[in-house]
mmCIF file of C-alpha atoms and ligand atoms in Angstrom:
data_model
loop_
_atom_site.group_PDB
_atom_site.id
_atom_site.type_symbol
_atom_site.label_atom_id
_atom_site.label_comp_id
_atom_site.label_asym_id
_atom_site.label_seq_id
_atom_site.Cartn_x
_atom_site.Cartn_y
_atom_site.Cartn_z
ATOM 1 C CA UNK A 638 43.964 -8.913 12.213
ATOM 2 C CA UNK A 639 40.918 -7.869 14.729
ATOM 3 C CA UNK A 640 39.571 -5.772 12.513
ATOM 4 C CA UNK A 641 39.717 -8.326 9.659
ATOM 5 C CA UNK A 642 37.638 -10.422 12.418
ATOM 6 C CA UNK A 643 35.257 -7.747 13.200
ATOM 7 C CA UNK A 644 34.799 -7.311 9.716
ATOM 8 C CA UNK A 645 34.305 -11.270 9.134
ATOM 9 C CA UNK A 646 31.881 -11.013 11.973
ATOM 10 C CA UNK A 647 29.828 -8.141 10.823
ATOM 11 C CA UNK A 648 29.692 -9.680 7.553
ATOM 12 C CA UNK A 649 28.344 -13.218 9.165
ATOM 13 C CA UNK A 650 25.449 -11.641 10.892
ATOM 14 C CA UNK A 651 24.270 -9.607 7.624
ATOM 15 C CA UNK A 652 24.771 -12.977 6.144
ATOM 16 C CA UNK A 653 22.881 -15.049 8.409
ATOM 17 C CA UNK A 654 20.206 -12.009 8.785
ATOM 18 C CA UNK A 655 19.988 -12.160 5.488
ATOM 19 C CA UNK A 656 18.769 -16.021 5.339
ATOM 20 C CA UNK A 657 16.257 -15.301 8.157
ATOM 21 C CA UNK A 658 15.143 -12.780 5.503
ATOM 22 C CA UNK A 659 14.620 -14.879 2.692
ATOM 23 C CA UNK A 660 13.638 -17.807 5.226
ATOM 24 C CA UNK A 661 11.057 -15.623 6.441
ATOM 25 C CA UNK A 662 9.488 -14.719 3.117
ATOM 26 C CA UNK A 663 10.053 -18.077 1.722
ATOM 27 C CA UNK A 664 7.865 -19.509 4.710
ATOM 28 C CA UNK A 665 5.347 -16.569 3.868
ATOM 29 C CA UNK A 666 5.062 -17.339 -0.037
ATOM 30 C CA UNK A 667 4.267 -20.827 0.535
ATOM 31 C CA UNK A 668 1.591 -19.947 3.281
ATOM 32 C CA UNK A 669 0.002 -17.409 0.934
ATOM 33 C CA UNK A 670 -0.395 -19.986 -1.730
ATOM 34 C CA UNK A 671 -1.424 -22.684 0.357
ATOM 35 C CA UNK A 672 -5.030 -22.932 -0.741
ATOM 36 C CA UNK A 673 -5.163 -26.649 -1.782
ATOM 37 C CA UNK A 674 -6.413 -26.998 -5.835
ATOM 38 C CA UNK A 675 -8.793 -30.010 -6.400
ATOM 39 C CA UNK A 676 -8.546 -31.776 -9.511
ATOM 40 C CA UNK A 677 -11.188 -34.634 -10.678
ATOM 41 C CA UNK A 678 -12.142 -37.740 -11.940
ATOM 42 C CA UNK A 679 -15.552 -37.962 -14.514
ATOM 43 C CA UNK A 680 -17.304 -40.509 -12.997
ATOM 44 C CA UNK A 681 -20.674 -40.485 -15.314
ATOM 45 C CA UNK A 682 -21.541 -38.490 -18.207
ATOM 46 C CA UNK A 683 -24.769 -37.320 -18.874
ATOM 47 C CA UNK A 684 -26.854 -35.979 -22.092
ATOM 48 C CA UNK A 685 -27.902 -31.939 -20.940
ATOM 49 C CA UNK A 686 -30.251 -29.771 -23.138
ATOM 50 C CA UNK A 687 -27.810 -27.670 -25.370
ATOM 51 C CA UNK A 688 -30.500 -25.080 -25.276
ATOM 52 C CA UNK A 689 -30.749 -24.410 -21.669
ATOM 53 C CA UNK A 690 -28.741 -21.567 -20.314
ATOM 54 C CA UNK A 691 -28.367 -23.023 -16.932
ATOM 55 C CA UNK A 692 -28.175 -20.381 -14.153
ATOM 56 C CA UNK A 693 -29.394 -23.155 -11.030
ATOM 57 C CA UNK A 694 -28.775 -26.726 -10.628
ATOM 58 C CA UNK A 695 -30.151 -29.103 -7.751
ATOM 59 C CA UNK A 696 -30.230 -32.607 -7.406
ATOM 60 C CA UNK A 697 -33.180 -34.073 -4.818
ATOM 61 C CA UNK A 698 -34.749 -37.067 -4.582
ATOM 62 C CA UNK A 699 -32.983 -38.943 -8.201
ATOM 63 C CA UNK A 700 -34.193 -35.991 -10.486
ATOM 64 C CA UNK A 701 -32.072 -32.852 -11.512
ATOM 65 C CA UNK A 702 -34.059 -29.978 -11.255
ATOM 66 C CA UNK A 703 -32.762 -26.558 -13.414
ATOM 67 C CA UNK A 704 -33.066 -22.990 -13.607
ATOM 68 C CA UNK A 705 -31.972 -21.433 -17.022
ATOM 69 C CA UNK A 706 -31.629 -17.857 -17.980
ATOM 70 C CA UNK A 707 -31.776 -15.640 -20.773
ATOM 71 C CA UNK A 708 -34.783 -12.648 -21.555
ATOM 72 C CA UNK A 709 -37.316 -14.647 -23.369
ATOM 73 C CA UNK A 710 -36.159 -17.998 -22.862
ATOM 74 C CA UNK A 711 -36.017 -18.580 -18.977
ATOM 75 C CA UNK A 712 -37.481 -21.574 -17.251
ATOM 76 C CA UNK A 713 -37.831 -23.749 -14.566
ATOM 77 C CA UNK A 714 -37.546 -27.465 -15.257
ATOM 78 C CA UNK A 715 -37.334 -30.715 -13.373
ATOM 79 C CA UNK A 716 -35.128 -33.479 -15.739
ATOM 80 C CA UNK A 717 -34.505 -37.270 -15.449
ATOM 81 C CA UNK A 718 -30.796 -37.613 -15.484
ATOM 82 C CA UNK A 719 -29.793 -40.574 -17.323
ATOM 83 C CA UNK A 720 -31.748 -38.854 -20.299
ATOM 84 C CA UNK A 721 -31.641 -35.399 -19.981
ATOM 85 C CA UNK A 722 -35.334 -35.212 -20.578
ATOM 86 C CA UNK A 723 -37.300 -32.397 -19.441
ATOM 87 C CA UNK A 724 -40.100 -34.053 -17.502
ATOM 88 C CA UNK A 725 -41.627 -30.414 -16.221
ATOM 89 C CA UNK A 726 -40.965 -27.152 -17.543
ATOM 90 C CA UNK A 727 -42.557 -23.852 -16.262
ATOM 91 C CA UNK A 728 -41.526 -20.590 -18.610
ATOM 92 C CA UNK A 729 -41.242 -17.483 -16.648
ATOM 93 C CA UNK A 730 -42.915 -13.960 -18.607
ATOM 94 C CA UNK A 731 -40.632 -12.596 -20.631
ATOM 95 C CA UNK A 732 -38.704 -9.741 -18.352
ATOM 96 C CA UNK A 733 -37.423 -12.164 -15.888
ATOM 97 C CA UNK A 734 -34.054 -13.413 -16.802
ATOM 98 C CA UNK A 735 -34.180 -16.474 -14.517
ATOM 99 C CA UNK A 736 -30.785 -17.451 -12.055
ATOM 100 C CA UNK A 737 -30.035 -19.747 -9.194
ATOM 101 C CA UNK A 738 -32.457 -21.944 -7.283
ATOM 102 C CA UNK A 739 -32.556 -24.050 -4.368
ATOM 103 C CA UNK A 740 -35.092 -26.438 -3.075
ATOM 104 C CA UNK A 741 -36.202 -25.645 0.567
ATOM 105 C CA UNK A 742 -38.300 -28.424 1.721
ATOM 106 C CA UNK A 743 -41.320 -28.418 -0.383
ATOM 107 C CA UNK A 744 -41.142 -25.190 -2.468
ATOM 108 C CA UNK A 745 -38.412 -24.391 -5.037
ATOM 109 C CA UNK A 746 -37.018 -20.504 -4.949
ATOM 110 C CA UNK A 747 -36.076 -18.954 -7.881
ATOM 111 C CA UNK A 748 -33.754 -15.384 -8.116
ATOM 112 C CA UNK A 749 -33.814 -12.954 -11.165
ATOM 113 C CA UNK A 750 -30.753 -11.503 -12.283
ATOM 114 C CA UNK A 751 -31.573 -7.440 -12.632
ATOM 115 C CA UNK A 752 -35.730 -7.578 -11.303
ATOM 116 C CA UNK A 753 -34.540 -7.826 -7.419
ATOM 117 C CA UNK A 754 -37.612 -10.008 -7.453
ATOM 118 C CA UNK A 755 -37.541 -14.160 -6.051
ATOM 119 C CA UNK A 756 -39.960 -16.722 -6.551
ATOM 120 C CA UNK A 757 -41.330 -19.508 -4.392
ATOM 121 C CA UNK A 758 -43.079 -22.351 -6.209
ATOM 122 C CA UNK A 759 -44.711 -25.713 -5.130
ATOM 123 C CA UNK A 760 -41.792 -28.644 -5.559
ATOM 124 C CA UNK A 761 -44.107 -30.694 -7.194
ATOM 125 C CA UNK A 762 -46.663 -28.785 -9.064
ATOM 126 C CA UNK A 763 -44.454 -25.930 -9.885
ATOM 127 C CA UNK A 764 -47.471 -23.377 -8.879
ATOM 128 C CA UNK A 765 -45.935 -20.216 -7.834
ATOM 129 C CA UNK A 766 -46.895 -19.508 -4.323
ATOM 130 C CA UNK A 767 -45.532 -16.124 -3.475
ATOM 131 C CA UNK A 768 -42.730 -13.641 -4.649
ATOM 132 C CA UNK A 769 -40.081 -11.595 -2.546
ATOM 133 C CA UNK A 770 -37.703 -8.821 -3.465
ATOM 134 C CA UNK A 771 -34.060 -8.105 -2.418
ATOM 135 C CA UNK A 772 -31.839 -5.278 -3.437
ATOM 136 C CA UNK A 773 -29.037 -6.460 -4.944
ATOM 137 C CA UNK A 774 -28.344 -8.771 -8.142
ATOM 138 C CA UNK A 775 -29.684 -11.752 -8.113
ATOM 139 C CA UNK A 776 -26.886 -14.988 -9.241
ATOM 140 C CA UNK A 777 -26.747 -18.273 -7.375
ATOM 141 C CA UNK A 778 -29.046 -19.912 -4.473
ATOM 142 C CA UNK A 779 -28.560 -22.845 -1.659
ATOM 143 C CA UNK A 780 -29.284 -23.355 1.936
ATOM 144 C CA UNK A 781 -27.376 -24.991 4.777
ATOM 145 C CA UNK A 782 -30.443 -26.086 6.354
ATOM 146 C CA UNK A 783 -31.664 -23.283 8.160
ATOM 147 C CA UNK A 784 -30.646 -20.421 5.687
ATOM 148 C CA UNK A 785 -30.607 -19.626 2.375
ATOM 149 C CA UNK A 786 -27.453 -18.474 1.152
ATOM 150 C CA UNK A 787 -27.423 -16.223 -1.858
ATOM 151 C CA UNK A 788 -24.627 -14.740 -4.015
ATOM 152 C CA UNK A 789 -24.886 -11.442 -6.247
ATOM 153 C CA UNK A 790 -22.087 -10.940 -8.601
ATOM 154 C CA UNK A 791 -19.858 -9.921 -6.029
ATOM 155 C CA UNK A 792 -17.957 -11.280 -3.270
ATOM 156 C CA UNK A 793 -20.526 -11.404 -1.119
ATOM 157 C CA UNK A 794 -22.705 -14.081 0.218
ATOM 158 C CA UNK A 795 -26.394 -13.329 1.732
ATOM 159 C CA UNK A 796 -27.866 -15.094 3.968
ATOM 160 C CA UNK A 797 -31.075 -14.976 4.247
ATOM 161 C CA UNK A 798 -34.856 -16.109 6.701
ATOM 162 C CA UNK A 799 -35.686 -19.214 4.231
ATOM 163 C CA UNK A 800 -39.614 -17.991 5.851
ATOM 164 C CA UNK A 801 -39.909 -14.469 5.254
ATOM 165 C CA UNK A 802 -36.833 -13.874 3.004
ATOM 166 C CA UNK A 803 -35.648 -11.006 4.772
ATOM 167 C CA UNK A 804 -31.568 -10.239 4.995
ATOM 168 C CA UNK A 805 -30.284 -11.919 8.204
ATOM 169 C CA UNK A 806 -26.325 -11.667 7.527
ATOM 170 C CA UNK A 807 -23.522 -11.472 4.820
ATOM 171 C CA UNK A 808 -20.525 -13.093 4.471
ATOM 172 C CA UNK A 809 -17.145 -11.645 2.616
ATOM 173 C CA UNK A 810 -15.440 -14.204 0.689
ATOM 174 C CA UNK A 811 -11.641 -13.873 0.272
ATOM 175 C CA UNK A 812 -8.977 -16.128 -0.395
ATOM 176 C CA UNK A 813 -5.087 -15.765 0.226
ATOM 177 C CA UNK A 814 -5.267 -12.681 -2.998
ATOM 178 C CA UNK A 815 -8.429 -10.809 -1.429
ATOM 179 C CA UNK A 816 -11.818 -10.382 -1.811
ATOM 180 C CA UNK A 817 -13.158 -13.375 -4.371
ATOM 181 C CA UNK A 818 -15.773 -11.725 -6.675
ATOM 182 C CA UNK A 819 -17.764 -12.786 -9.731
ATOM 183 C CA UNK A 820 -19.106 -16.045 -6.658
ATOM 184 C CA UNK A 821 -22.157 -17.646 -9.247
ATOM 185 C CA UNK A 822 -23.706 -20.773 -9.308
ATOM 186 C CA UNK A 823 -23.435 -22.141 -5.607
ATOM 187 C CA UNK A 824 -23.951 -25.551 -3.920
ATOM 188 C CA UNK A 825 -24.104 -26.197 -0.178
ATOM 189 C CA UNK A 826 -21.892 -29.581 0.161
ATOM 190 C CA UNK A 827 -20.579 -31.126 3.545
ATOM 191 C CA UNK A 828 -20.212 -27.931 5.321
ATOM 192 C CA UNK A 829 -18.840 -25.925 2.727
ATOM 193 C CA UNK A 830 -20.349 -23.539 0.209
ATOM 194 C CA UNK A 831 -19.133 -24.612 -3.062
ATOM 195 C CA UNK A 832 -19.589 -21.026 -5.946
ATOM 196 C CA UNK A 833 -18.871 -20.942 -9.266
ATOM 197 C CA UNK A 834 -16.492 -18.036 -10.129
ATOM 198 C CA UNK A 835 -18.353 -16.672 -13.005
ATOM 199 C CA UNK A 836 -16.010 -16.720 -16.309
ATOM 200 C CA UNK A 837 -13.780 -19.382 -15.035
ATOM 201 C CA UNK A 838 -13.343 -23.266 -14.963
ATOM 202 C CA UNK A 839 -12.844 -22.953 -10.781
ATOM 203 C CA UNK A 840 -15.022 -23.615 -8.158
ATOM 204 C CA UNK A 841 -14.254 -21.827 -5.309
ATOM 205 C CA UNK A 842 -15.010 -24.265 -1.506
ATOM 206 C CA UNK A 843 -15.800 -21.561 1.034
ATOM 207 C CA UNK A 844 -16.259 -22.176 5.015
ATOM 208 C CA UNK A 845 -19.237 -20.852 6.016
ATOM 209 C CA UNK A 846 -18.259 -19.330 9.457
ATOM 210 C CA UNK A 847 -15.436 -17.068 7.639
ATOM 211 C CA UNK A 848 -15.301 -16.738 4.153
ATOM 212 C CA UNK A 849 -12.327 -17.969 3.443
ATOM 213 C CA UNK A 850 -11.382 -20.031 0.567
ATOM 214 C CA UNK A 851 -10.178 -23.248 1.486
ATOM 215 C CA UNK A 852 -10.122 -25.116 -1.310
ATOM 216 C CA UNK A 853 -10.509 -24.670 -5.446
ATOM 217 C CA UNK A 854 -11.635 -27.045 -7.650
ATOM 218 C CA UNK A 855 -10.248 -27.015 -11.222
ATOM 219 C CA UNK A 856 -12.758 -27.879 -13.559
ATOM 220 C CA UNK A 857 -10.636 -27.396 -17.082
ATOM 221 C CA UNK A 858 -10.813 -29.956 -19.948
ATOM 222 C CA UNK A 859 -14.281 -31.291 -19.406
ATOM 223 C CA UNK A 860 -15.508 -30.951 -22.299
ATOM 224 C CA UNK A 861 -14.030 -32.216 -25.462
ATOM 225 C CA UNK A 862 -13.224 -30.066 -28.980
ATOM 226 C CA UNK A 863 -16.281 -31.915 -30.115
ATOM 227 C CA UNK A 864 -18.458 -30.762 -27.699
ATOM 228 C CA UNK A 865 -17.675 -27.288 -28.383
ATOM 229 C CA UNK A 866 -18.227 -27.469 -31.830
ATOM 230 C CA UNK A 867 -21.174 -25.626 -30.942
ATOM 231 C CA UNK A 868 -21.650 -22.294 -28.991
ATOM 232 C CA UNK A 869 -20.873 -23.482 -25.411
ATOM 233 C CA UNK A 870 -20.733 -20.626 -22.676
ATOM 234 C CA UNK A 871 -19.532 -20.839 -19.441
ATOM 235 C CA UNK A 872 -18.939 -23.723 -16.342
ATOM 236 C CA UNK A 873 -22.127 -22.928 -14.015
ATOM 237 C CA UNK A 874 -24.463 -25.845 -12.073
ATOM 238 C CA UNK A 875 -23.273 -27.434 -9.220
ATOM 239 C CA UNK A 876 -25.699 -29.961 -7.250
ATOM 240 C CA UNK A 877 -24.913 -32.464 -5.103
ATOM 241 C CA UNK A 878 -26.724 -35.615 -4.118
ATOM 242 C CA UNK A 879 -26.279 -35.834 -0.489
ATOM 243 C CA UNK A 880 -27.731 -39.414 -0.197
ATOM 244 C CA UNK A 881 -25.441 -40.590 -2.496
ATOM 245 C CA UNK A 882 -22.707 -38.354 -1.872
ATOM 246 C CA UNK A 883 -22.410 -37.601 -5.773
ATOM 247 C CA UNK A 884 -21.236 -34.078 -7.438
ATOM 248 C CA UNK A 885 -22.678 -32.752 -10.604
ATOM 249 C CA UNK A 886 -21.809 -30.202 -12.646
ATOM 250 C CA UNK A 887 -22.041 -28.562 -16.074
ATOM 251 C CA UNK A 888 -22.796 -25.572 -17.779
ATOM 252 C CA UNK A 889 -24.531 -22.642 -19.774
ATOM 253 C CA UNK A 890 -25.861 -24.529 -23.082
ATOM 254 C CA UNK A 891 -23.360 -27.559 -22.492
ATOM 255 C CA UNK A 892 -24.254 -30.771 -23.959
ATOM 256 C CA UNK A 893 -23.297 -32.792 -21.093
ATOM 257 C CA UNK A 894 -23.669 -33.027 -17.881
ATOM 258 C CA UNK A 895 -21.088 -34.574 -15.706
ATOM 259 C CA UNK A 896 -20.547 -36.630 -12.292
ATOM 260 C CA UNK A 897 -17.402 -36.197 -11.082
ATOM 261 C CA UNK A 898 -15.444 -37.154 -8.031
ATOM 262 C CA UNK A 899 -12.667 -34.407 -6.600
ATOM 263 C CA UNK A 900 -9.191 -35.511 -6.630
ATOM 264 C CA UNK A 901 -7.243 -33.985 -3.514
ATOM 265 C CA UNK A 902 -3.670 -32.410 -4.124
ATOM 266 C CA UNK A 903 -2.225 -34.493 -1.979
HETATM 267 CA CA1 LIG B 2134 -26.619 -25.571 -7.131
#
């Protein structure tokens, strides 16, 4: 009879080991996919120029302005919103494949994908005023105030002087899976960096002081089977209107443009 005990006993602790086991990892699965996902809400809906190739979006001051891409057809443009008209347009030669800008307060900065070579133009005339290089890739651009923040493809962030453009620190963006790579199109909103992940629908919310993902934004099903009755390429162009506290986004040759509001999980 003891021994049938001992036995019961042994086989009570593997049992109860065995739920702090699968406790244990149940606790740890849940952590590890944690990351809240954002849905939205389309607030407005906006006409966008079906033949831009938008690489850089900004909002400032009640105008959109845009950076588009492609060899050939790359441009700098400032449009009205409600219309989608192009009220200022400045082509770049035809070797620069234009990518991200920001505006840093009067001048507009401009990357190239494969030249390693930025410009810096005039806000309001569009005159450009000086160029700088950089090494890597050149994808998305914003600024937190005091630096610009750059992405290249990969899943690092660049910050750099927003005076002499020179390197001043890098950030490593992971989430709860790794490294986060393909980081595009970015926007700096409320503290976070908001990126693009190039090829997807998903925005990727990034704290600045780590690089960890902290939130994702799923931006699937904006456009309609209509609206892709044409060529349509990827989700890229975030700005935000700080004033108004007001998200926009579309994408490469889209014909809209969209306001939307992000719906927390929970
Ligand atoms: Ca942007």
């Amino acid at each position: 009879m003891s021994k049938v005990i001992f036995t019961n006993r042994r086989l009570t602790i593997f049992i109860l080991g065995l739920f702090v086991l699968l406790g244990a990892a149940f606790v740890f699965s849940c952590n590890s996919d944690n990351i809240p996902v954002y849905s939205y809400n389309v607030v407005n809906t906006y006409p966008h120029d079906r033949g831009a190739f938008t690489e850089g979006l900004v909002f400032e001051d009640g105008f959109l302005y845009e950076g588009t891409g492609l060899l050939g057809q790359s441009t700098l443009r400032k449009v009205e919103l409600e219309t989608g008209d192009i009220l200022q347009i400045r082509e770049l030669s035809d070797q620069f494949f234009g990518e991200g800008i920001t505006i840093y307060g009067d001048k507009i900065i401009q990357l190239t994908w494969q030249s390693h070579i930025g410009f810096v133009y005039n806000k309001s005339s569009f005159e450009l005023l000086r160029e700088f290089n950089y090494s890597t890739e050149g994808w998305g651009i914003t600024h937190d105030g005091t630096r610009l923040i750059m992405s290249d493809g990969t899943s690092t962030l660049h910050f750099l002087d927003p005076q002499t453009f020179e390197e001043i620190g890098q950030l490593e963006v992971f989430d709860n899976h790794g490294p986060v790579t393909r980081l595009n199109e970015l926007e700096y909103v409320q503290g976070e960096i908001y990126a693009n992940v190039w090829q997807t629908d998903r925005v990727a919310m990034i704290a600045p002081e780590t690089g960890r993902v902290v939130g994702w934004v799923d931006l699937g099903g904006l456009l309609t089977t209509e609206d892709r009755s044409e060529p349509v390429d990827v989700l890229n162009g975030i700005a935000y209107d700080a004033k108004t506290d007001r998200l926009f986004v579309t994408g490469k040759l889209w014909p809209k443009l969209f306001e939307i509001q992000l719906i927390s999980p929970g």
